[in-house]
Every structure is written in structure tokens, then in C-alpha cells.
Amino acid sequence: MVGGAAAEGGAVDRPVPAREAMPLPAGLAGLAPISAAVRVGRLLVLSGCVALDPATGRPRGGTVDSQARDVFRQIAEVLGAAGGRLTDVARCVCYLTDAAAAPELDVVFREAFPTDPPARTTVVCALVRPGLLVEIEATAVLG
């Protein structure tokens, strides 16, 4: 049944958008069994991004500022590959290893989203690799 008619169990049949996984950049693909992002219709869900050097697998930058800038550059690249941009981001979850670094993250966040920033949650936690100070995941609605 199509066009809003109820199917068995009361569900409405709707076209199911295709699911498309976007691979990690070369050099990072073997580090974790994840996709850079998954697109379902207009929704693009990015995995948490960290500042890792693809050549070495080691963290890039020794400050939250430098790592966050690297991460937002990566997020912009993934969005661009999917036909989007930072202004399409609706929500970010930021993971910090030190609560005292939140103001440093805020500066970079404001630069990435100078107007109409996305919804955001910030969590203080340990990250999986020594030297990583920030990880950011994003959810965007494209076009």
C-alpha cells in the first residue's frame, strides 16, 4: 500500500531512503571499524572525528585549539564530499578530556559556526588514544 494507507500492524508504508556509508580517509580506514559518515536521505551522521595524522596514526596538535581546528576541517571535508557544508550541521556532541579546556573549544566552535550555531552537548571523558584532547561528532541535514 502506498500514499499513507495503513499496512499490517498500523504502520504507514513510506519509501525507505537508501543508506550510504562514506569511508574513512586513506590511512585512517584500518584504525577502527567505522565509516566517516552514514547518509540516509537528507540526514548525514558523522562518526566522532579526532585529530589523527593518517600517516602515523598519532594525534596532531598538542592543544584543544589546534585539535578542534583540525577536527572541524575534517568535518567540513566529509560534509563537502556529501554535498553539504558546516551550516548544514544541526547537532554536535563534543568530547573533551579536560573541563578546563571548554573555553578553548568554545572559541573554535564560534569560528566554525559564527551565526546560528547547531545544538551542542559537551562531555568530559577519557578518549581512546593518548594525546587526543577533543573528539567531535556531528549530525547534518543536507539540502
mmCIF file with all atom_site columns, N, CA and C in Angstrom, residues 1-8 11-15:
data_model
loop_
_atom_site.group_PDB
_atom_site.id
_atom_site.type_symbol
_atom_site.label_atom_id
_atom_site.label_alt_id
_atom_site.label_comp_id
_atom_site.label_asym_id
_atom_site.label_entity_id
_atom_site.label_seq_id
_atom_site.pdbx_PDB_ins_code
_atom_site.Cartn_x
_atom_site.Cartn_y
_atom_site.Cartn_z
_atom_site.occupancy
_atom_site.B_iso_or_equiv
_atom_site.pdbx_formal_charge
_atom_site.auth_seq_id
_atom_site.auth_comp_id
_atom_site.auth_asym_id
_atom_site.auth_atom_id
_atom_site.pdbx_PDB_model_num
ATOM 1  N N  . MET A 1 1  ? 0.848  -1.173 0.000  1.00 0.00 ? 1  MET A N  1
ATOM 2  C CA . MET A 1 1  ? 0.000  0.000  0.000  1.00 0.00 ? 1  MET A CA 1
ATOM 3  C C  . MET A 1 1  ? 0.893  1.236  0.000  1.00 0.00 ? 1  MET A C  1
ATOM 4  N N  . VAL A 1 2  ? 0.495  2.211  -0.760 1.00 0.00 ? 2  VAL A N  1
ATOM 5  C CA . VAL A 1 2  ? 1.287  3.420  -0.884 1.00 0.00 ? 2  VAL A CA 1
ATOM 6  C C  . VAL A 1 2  ? 0.395  4.623  -0.631 1.00 0.00 ? 2  VAL A C  1
ATOM 7  N N  . GLY A 1 3  ? 1.036  5.772  -0.329 1.00 0.00 ? 3  GLY A N  1
ATOM 8  C CA . GLY A 1 3  ? 0.290  7.006  -0.191 1.00 0.00 ? 3  GLY A CA 1
ATOM 9  C C  . GLY A 1 3  ? -0.408 7.167  1.140  1.00 0.00 ? 3  GLY A C  1
ATOM 10 N N  . GLY A 1 4  ? 0.154  6.589  2.188  1.00 0.00 ? 4  GLY A N  1
ATOM 11 C CA . GLY A 1 4  ? -0.379 6.815  3.521  1.00 0.00 ? 4  GLY A CA 1
ATOM 12 C C  . GLY A 1 4  ? -1.344 5.751  3.988  1.00 0.00 ? 4  GLY A C  1
ATOM 13 N N  . ALA A 1 5  ? -1.639 4.754  3.166  1.00 0.00 ? 5  ALA A N  1
ATOM 14 C CA . ALA A 1 5  ? -2.536 3.694  3.595  1.00 0.00 ? 5  ALA A CA 1
ATOM 15 C C  . ALA A 1 5  ? -1.847 2.853  4.654  1.00 0.00 ? 5  ALA A C  1
ATOM 16 N N  . ALA A 1 6  ? -2.585 2.449  5.652  1.00 0.00 ? 6  ALA A N  1
ATOM 17 C CA . ALA A 1 6  ? -2.010 1.670  6.743  1.00 0.00 ? 6  ALA A CA 1
ATOM 18 C C  . ALA A 1 6  ? -1.703 0.258  6.289  1.00 0.00 ? 6  ALA A C  1
ATOM 19 N N  . ALA A 1 7  ? -0.539 -0.219 6.643  1.00 0.00 ? 7  ALA A N  1
ATOM 20 C CA . ALA A 1 7  ? -0.138 -1.598 6.383  1.00 0.00 ? 7  ALA A CA 1
ATOM 21 C C  . ALA A 1 7  ? -0.491 -2.421 7.608  1.00 0.00 ? 7  ALA A C  1
ATOM 22 N N  . GLU A 1 8  ? -0.185 -3.714 7.571  1.00 0.00 ? 8  GLU A N  1
ATOM 23 C CA . GLU A 1 8  ? -0.435 -4.555 8.727  1.00 0.00 ? 8  GLU A CA 1
ATOM 24 C C  . GLU A 1 8  ? 0.246  -3.975 9.958  1.00 0.00 ? 8  GLU A C  1
ATOM 25 N N  . ALA A 1 11 ? 1.249  0.368  10.640 1.00 0.00 ? 11 ALA A N  1
ATOM 26 C CA . ALA A 1 11 ? 2.342  1.179  10.093 1.00 0.00 ? 11 ALA A CA 1
ATOM 27 C C  . ALA A 1 11 ? 1.938  1.753  8.745  1.00 0.00 ? 11 ALA A C  1
ATOM 28 N N  . VAL A 1 12 ? 2.478  2.889  8.428  1.00 0.00 ? 12 VAL A N  1
ATOM 29 C CA . VAL A 1 12 ? 2.229  3.512  7.131  1.00 0.00 ? 12 VAL A CA 1
ATOM 30 C C  . VAL A 1 12 ? 3.409  3.212  6.229  1.00 0.00 ? 12 VAL A C  1
ATOM 31 N N  . ASP A 1 13 ? 3.118  2.706  5.042  1.00 0.00 ? 13 ASP A N  1
ATOM 32 C CA . ASP A 1 13 ? 4.191  2.423  4.088  1.00 0.00 ? 13 ASP A CA 1
ATOM 33 C C  . ASP A 1 13 ? 4.733  3.724  3.531  1.00 0.00 ? 13 ASP A C  1
ATOM 34 N N  . ARG A 1 14 ? 6.037  3.885  3.615  1.00 0.00 ? 14 ARG A N  1
ATOM 35 C CA . ARG A 1 14 ? 6.723  5.043  3.054  1.00 0.00 ? 14 ARG A CA 1
ATOM 36 C C  . ARG A 1 14 ? 7.963  4.535  2.347  1.00 0.00 ? 14 ARG A C  1
ATOM 37 N N  . PRO A 1 15 ? 8.401  5.259  1.351  1.00 0.00 ? 15 PRO A N  1
ATOM 38 C CA . PRO A 1 15 ? 9.661  4.850  0.733  1.00 0.00 ? 15 PRO A CA 1
ATOM 39 C C  . PRO A 1 15 ? 10.786 4.930  1.764  1.00 0.00 ? 15 PRO A C  1
#
